[in-house]
CSV table of C-alpha atoms in Angstrom, one decimal:
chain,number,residue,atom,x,y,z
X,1,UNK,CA,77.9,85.8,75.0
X,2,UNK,CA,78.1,85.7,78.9
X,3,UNK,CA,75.2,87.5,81.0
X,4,UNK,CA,75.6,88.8,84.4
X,5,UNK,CA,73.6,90.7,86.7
X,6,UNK,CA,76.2,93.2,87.0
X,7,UNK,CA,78.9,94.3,85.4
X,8,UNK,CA,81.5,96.7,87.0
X,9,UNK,CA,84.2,99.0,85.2
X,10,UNK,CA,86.9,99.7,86.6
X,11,UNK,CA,89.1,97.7,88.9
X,12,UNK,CA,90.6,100.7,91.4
X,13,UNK,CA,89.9,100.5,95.2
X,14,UNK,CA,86.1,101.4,94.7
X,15,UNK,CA,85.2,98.8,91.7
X,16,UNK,CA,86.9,96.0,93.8
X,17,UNK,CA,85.2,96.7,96.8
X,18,UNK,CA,81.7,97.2,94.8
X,19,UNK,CA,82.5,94.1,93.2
X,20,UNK,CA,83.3,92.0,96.2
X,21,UNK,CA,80.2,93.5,98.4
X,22,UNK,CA,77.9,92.7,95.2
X,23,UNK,CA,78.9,89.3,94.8
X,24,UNK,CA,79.0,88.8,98.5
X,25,UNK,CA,75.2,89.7,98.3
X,26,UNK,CA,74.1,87.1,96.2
X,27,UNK,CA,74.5,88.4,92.6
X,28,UNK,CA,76.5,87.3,89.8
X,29,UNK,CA,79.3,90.3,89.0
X,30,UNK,CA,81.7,90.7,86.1
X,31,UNK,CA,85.2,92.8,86.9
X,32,UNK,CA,86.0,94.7,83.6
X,33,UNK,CA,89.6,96.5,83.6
X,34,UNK,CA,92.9,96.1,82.2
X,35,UNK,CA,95.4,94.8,84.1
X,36,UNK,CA,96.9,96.9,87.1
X,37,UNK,CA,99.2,99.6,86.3
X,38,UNK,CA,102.1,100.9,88.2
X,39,UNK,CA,101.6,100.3,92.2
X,40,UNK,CA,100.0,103.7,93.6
X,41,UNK,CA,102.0,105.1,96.4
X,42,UNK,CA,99.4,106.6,97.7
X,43,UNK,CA,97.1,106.3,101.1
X,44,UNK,CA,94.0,105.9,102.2
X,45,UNK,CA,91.5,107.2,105.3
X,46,UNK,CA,89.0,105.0,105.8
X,47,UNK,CA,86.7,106.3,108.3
X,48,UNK,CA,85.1,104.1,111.0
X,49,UNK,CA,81.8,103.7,109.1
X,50,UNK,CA,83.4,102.8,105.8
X,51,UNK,CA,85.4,100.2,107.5
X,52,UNK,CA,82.0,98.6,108.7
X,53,UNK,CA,82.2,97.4,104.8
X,54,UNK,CA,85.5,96.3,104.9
X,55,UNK,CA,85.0,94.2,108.2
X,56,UNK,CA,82.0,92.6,106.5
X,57,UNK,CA,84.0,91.4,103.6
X,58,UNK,CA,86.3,89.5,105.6
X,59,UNK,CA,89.3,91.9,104.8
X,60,UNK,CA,89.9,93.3,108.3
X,61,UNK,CA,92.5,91.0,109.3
X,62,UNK,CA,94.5,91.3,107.0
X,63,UNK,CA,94.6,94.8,106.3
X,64,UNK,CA,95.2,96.4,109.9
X,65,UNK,CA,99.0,95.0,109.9
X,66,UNK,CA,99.5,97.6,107.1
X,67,UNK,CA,97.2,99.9,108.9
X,68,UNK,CA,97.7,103.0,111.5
X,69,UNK,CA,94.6,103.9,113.3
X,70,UNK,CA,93.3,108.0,113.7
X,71,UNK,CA,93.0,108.3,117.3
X,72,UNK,CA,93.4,112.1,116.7
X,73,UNK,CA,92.6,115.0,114.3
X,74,UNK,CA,94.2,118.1,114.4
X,75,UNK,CA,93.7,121.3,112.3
X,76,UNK,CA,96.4,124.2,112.9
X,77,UNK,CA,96.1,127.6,111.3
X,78,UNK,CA,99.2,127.8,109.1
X,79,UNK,CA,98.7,130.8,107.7
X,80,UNK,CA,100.6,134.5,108.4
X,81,UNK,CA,97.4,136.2,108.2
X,82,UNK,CA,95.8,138.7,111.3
X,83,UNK,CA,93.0,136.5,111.8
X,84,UNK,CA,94.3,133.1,112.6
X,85,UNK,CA,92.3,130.4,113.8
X,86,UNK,CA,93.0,128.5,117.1
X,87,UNK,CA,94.0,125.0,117.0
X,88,UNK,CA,91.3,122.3,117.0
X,89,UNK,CA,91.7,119.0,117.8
X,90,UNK,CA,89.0,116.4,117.7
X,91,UNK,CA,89.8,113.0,119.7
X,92,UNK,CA,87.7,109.4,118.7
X,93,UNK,CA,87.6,109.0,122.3
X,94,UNK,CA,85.1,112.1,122.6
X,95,UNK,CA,82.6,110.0,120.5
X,96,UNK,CA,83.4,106.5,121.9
X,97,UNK,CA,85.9,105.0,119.5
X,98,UNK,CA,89.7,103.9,119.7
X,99,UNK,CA,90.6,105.6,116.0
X,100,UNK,CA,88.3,107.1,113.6
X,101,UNK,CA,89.2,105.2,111.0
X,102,UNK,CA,92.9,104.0,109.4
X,103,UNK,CA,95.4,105.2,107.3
X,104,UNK,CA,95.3,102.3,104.2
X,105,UNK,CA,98.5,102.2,102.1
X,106,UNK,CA,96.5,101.9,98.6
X,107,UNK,CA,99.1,99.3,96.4
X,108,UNK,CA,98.7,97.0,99.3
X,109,UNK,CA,95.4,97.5,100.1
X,110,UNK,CA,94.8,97.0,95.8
X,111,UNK,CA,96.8,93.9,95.9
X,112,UNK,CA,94.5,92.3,98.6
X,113,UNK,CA,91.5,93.2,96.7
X,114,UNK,CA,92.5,91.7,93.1
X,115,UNK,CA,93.7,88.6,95.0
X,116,UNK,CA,90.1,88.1,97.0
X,117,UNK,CA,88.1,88.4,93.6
X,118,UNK,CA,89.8,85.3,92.5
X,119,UNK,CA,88.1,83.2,96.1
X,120,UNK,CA,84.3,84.7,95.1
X,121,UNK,CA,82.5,82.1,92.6
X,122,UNK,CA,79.8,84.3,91.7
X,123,UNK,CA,82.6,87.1,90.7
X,124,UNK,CA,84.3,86.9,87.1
X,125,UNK,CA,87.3,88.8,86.6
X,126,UNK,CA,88.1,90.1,82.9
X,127,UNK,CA,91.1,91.8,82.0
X,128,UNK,CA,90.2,93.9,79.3
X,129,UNK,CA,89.2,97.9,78.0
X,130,UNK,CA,85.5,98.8,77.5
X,131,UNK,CA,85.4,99.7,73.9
X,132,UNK,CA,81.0,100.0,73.9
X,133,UNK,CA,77.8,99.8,75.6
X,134,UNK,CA,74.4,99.7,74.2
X,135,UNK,CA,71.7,99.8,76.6
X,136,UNK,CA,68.2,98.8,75.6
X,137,UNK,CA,64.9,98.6,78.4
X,138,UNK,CA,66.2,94.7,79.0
X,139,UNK,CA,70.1,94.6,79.8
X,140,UNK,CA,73.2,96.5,78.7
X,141,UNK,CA,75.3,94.5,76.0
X,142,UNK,CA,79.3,95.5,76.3
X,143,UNK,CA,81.7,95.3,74.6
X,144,UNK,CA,85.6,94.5,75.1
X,145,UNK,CA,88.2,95.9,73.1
X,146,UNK,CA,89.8,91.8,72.7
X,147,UNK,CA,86.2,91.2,70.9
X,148,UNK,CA,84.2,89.5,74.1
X,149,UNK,CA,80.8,90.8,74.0
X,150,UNK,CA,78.8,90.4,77.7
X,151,UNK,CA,75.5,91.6,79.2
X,152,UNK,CA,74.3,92.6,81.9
X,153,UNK,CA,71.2,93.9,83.7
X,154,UNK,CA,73.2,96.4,85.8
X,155,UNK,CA,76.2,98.4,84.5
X,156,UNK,CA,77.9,100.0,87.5
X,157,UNK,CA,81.1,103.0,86.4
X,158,UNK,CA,84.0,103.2,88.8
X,159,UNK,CA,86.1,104.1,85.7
X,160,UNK,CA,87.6,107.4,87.1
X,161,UNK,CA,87.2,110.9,86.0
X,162,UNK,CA,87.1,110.0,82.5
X,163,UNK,CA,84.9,107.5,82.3
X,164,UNK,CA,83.2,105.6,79.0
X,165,UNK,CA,80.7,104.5,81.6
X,166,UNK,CA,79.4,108.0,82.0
X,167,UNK,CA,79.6,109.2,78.9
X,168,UNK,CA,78.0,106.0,77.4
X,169,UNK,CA,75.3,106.8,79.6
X,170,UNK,CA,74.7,110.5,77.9
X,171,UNK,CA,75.4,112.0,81.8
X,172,UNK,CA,77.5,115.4,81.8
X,173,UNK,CA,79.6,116.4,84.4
X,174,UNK,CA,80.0,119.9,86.4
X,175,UNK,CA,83.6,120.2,86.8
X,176,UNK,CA,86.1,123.0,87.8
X,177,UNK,CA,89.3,123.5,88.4
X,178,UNK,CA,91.6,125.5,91.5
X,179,UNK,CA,95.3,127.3,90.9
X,180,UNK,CA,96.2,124.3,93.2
X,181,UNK,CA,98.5,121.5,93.0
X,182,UNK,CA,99.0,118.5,95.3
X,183,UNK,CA,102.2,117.2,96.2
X,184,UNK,CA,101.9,113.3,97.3
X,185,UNK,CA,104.8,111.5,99.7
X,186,UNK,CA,105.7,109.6,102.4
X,187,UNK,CA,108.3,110.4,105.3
X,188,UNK,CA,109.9,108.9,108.0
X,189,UNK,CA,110.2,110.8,111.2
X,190,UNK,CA,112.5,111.2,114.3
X,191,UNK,CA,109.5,111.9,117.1
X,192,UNK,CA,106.2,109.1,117.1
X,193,UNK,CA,103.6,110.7,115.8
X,194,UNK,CA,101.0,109.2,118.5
X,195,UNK,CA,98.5,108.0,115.6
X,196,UNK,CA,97.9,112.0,115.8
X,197,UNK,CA,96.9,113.5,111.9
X,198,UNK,CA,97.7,117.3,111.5
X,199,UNK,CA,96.0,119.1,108.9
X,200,UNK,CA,97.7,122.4,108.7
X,201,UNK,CA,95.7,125.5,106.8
X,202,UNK,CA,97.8,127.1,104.6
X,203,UNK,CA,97.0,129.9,102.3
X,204,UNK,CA,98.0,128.1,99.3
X,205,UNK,CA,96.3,125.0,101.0
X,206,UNK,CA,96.0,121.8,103.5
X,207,UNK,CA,99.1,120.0,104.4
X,208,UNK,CA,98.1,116.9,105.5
X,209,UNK,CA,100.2,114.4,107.5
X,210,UNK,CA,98.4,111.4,108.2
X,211,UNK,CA,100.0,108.3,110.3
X,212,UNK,CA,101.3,105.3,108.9
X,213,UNK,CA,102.5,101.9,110.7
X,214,UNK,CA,105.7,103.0,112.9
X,215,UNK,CA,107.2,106.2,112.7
X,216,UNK,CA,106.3,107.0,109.4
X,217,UNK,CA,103.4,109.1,108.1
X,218,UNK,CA,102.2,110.0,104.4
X,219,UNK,CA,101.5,113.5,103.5
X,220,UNK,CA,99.4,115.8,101.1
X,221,UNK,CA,100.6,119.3,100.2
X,222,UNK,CA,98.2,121.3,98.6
X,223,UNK,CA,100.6,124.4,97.2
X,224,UNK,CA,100.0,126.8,93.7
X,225,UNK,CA,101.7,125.3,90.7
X,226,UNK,CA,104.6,126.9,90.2
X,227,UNK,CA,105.4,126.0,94.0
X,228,UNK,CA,104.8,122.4,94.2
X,229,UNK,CA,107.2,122.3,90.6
X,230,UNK,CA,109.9,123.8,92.9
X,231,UNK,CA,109.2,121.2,95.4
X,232,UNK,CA,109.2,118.6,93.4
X,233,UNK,CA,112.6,119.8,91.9
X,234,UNK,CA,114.2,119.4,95.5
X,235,UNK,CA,116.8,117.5,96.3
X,236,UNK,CA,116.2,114.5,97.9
X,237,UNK,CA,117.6,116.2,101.5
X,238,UNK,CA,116.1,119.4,100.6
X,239,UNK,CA,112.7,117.8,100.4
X,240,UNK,CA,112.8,116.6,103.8
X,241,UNK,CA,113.8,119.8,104.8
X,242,UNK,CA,110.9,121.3,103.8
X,243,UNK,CA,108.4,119.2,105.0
X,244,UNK,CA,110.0,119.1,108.4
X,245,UNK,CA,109.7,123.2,108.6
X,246,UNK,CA,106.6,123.1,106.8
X,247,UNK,CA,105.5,121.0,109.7
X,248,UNK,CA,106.9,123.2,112.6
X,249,UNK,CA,109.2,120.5,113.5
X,250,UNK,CA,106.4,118.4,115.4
X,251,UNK,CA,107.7,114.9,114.7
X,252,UNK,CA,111.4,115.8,114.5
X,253,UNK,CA,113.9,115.1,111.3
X,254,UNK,CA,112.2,114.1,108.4
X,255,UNK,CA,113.8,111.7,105.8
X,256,UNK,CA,111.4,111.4,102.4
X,257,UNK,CA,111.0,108.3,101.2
X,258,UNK,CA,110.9,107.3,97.5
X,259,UNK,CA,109.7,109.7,94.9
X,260,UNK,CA,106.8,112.3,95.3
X,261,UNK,CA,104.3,112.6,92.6
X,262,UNK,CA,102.0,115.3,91.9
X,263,UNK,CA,98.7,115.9,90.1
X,264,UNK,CA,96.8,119.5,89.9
X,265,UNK,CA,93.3,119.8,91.8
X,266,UNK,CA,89.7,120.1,89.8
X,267,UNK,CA,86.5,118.9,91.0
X,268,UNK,CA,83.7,117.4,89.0
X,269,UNK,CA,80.0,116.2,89.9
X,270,UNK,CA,78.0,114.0,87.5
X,271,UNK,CA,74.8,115.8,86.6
X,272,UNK,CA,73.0,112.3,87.2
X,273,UNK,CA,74.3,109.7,89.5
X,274,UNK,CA,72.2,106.4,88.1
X,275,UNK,CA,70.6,106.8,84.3
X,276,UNK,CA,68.3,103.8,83.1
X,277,UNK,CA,70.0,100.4,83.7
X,278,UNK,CA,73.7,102.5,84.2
X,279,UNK,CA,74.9,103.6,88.1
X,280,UNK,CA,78.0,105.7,88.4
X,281,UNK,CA,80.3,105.2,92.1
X,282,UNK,CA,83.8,106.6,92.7
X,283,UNK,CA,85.5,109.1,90.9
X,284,UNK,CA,83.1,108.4,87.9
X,285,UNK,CA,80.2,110.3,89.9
X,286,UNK,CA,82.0,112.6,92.3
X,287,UNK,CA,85.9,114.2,93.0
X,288,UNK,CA,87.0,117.0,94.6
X,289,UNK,CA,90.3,117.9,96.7
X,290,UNK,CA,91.8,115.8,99.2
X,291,UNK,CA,90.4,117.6,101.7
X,292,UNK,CA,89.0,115.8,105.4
X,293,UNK,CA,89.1,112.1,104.5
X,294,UNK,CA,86.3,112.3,102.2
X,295,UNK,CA,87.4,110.6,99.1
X,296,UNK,CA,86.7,107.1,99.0
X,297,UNK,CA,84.5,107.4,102.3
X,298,UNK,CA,82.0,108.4,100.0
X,299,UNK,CA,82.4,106.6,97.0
X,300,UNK,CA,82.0,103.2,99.6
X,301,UNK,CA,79.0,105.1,100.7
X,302,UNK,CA,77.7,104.7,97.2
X,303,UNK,CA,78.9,100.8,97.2
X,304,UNK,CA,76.5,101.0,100.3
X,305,UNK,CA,73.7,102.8,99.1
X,306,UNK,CA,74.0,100.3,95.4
X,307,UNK,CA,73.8,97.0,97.8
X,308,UNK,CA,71.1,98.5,100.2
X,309,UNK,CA,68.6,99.0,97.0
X,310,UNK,CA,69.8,95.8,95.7
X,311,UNK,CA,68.7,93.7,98.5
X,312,UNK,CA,65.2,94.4,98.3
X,313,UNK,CA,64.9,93.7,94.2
X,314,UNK,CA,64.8,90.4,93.2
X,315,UNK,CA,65.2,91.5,89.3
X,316,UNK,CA,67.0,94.6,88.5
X,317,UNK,CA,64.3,97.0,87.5
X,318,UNK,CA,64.6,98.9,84.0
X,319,UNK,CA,64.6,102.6,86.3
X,320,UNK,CA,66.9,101.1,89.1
X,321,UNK,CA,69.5,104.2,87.9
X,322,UNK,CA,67.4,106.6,88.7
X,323,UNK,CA,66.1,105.1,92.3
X,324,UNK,CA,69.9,105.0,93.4
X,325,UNK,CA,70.1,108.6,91.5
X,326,UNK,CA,67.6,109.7,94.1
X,327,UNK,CA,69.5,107.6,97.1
X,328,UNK,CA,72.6,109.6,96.4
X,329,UNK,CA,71.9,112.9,95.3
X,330,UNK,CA,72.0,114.9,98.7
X,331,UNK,CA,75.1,113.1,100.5
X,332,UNK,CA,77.3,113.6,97.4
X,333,UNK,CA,75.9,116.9,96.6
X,334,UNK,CA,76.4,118.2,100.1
X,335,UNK,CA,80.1,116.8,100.7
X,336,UNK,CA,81.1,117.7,97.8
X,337,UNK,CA,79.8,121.6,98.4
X,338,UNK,CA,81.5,121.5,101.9
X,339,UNK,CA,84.6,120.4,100.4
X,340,UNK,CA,84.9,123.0,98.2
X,341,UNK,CA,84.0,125.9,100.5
X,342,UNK,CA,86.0,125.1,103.1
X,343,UNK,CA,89.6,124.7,100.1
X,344,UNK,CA,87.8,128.1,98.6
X,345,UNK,CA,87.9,129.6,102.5
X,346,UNK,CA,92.3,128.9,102.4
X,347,UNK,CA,92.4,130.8,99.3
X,348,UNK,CA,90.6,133.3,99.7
X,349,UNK,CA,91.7,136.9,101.0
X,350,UNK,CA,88.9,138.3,101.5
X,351,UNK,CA,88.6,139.5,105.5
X,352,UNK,CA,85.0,138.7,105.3
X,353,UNK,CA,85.3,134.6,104.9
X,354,UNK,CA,88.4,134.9,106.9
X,355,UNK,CA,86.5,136.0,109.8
X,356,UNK,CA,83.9,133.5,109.3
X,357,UNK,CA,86.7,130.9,109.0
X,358,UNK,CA,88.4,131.7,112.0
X,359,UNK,CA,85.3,132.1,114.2
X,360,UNK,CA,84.0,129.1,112.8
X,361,UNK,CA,87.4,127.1,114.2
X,362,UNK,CA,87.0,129.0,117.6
X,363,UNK,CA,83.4,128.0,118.5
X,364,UNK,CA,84.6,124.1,117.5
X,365,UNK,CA,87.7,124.4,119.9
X,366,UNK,CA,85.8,126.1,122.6
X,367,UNK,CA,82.3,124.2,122.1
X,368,UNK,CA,82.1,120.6,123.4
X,369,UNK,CA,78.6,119.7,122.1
X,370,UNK,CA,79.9,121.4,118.3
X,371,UNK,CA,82.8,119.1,118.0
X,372,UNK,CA,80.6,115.9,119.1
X,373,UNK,CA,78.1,116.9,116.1
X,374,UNK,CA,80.9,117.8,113.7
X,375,UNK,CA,82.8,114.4,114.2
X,376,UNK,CA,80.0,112.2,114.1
X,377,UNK,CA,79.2,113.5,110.9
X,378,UNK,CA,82.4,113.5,109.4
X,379,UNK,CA,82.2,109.9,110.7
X,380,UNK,CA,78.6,109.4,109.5
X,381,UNK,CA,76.7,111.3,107.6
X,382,UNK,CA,73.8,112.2,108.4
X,383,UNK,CA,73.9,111.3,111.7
X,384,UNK,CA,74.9,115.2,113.6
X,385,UNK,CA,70.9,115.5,113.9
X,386,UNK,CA,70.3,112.7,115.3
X,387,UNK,CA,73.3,112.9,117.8
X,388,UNK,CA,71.8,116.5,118.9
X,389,UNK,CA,68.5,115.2,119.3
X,390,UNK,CA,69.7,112.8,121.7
X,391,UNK,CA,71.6,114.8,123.5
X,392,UNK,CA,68.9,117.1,123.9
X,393,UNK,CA,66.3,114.5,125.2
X,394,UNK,CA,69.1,113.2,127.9
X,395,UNK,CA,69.6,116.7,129.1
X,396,UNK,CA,65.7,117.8,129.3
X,397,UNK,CA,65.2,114.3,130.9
X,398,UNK,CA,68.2,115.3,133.9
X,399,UNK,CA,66.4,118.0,134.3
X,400,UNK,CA,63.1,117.0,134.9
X,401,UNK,CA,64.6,113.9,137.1
């Protein structure tokens, strides 16, 4: 029977970076997870302060060839409704940076991280299924569907949406669903797209084209079931078609590359984040539409938050799930609530939350200092407050000069 301090489930983007950062810190990990499944065609936003992690890992390099940065964000009210909302668009150069963060192709990006667990020699890698855990005041004893058996003093759950780490644990979930679907692809284009990512606000949802390397850009479109089927049963040409209307023409003739997939939107909240010697990260403790970037930004916050309380413990304490329980509770509460009232806002046709929508939009196109707060917290939670406050002390301080 091997021990561990920590043992991580699930092998995706957010248990591979946990488990590098953990190991990284000191502590002796174990990987648990089958072996990868099909590549995911899918992409990735990380924002500037996730990629602070990835930089300290010793991954940068490597991953900003497959990279395109977000120098610029643009939402433009797609709807055919009377009150429309103006067009914002928030620049990284406003708040100092060059991008705001980079568009990550994820079965690269995946590749990378499986093959930099193999250089870490405090980090184990097992390719296996989680068939049990018992967890007693001392360590958590699992158990692997090829009949391994390890411990651990720390089990952390990046398992997804379903996971055995949750449920193991006895922590529920709040979930719900929308009438949405999301329709996943990348494109080629005739016209750069400038490192520029348009959101468009649709009634039926976001359309999100977000750069990639060249003149090619990946895209989420957010549309009501029986709409995204018809997409998806598009021709090939037809397909492009679309997309190109759909997107007003703004980066020319679009050519679709590969196949688009699909999945229908739900969000879900843990009821407890951490329970005992048991910590939950990812999609195991949080989900909600793709929406803003906010995905795996948070989930590498909670890699954040796990290492942060680490540091300080020499031992892993019997309550340590419910100290990172506390640590998380009002960043993933709150994001996740935004998310879901701005995707509610699109779908709603009521004139009241239309209104508020729209005006909303128009005091962040027409108000300097309320874009500044809004993308330094997208950017960094948290940190809007702090941001006013000094702005505040540097005006009153002109002043009295």
């Amino acid at each position: 029977m091997d021990h561990f301090e920590i043992a991580i489930v699930g092998a995706g983007l957010a248990g591979s970076l946990a488990a590098l950062a953990l190991a990284d810190s000191g502590r002796s990990v174990v990987l648990i997870a089958p072996a990868l499944g099909r590549p995911d065609g899918r992409t990735t936003a990380l924002m500037d302060h996730s990629l602070d992690l990835v930089r300290r890992l010793g991954l940068w390099e490597r991953i900003e060839p497959l990279a395109a940065p977000l120098a610029t964000m643009r939402i433009i009210d797609g709807t055919d409704r009377l009150l429309r909302a103006p067009t914002v668009t928030f620049h990284a150069a406003e708040v100092g940076l060059d991008a705001f963060g980079y568009n990550i192709p994820n079965a690269p990006f995946l590749a990378l991280l499986e093959k930099e667990a193999e250089t870490r020699p405090s980090l184990v890698r097992i390719i296996a299924s989680l068939s049990q855990i018992e967890t007693d005041a001392k360590r958590a004893t699992l158990t692997l569907d090829d009949g391994r058996i390890v411990t651990a003093d720390l089990v952390v759950g990046a398992d997804g949406r379903k996971s055995a780490v949750r449920a193991a644990a006895g922590i529920d979930v709040h979930s719900w669903s929308y009438p949405q679907t999301a329709v996943v692809l990348n494109f080629a284009h005739q016209v750069p797209h400038q490192n520029i990512s348009t959101e468009f606000h649709t009634s039926d949802g976001p359309f999100t084209q977000v750069p990639l390397p060249g003149s090619r850009s990946s895209l989420v479109w957010v549309q009501k079931p029986d709409a995204a089927a018809a997409t998806l049963a598009l021709s090939a040409e037809e397909l492009s078609l679309a997309v190109e209307r759909r997107m007003q023409s703004i980066l020319g003739k679009v050519s679709v590359e590969g196949t688009a997939e699909s999945f229908p939107l739900s969000g879900m909240a843990a009821r407890a984040f951490g329970k005992q010697r048991t910590i939950l990260i990812g999609e195991a403790a949080h989900a909600f539409p793709p929406i803003g970037a906010q995905g795996l930004n948070l989930s590498l916050r909670d890699i954040m938050a796990a290492s942060a309380l680490l540091s300080d413990l020499p031992v892993i304490p019997a309550d340590f799930g419910a100290r990172y329980d506390r640590r998380r509770r009002t960043d993933v509460l709150t994001r996740t609530f935004s998310v879901d009232l701005l995707n509610r806002s699109l779908l709603s046709e009521l004139l009241p939350v239309q209104l508020l929508r729209a005006a909303g939009l128009q005091a962040l196109a027409s108000v300097p200092l309320l874009r500044n707060l809004m993308m330094h917290e997208g950017l960094n939670p948290g940190s809007a407050l702090q941001t006013l406050r000094s702005s505040l002390q540097e005006k009153i301080g002109w002043q009295r000069a």
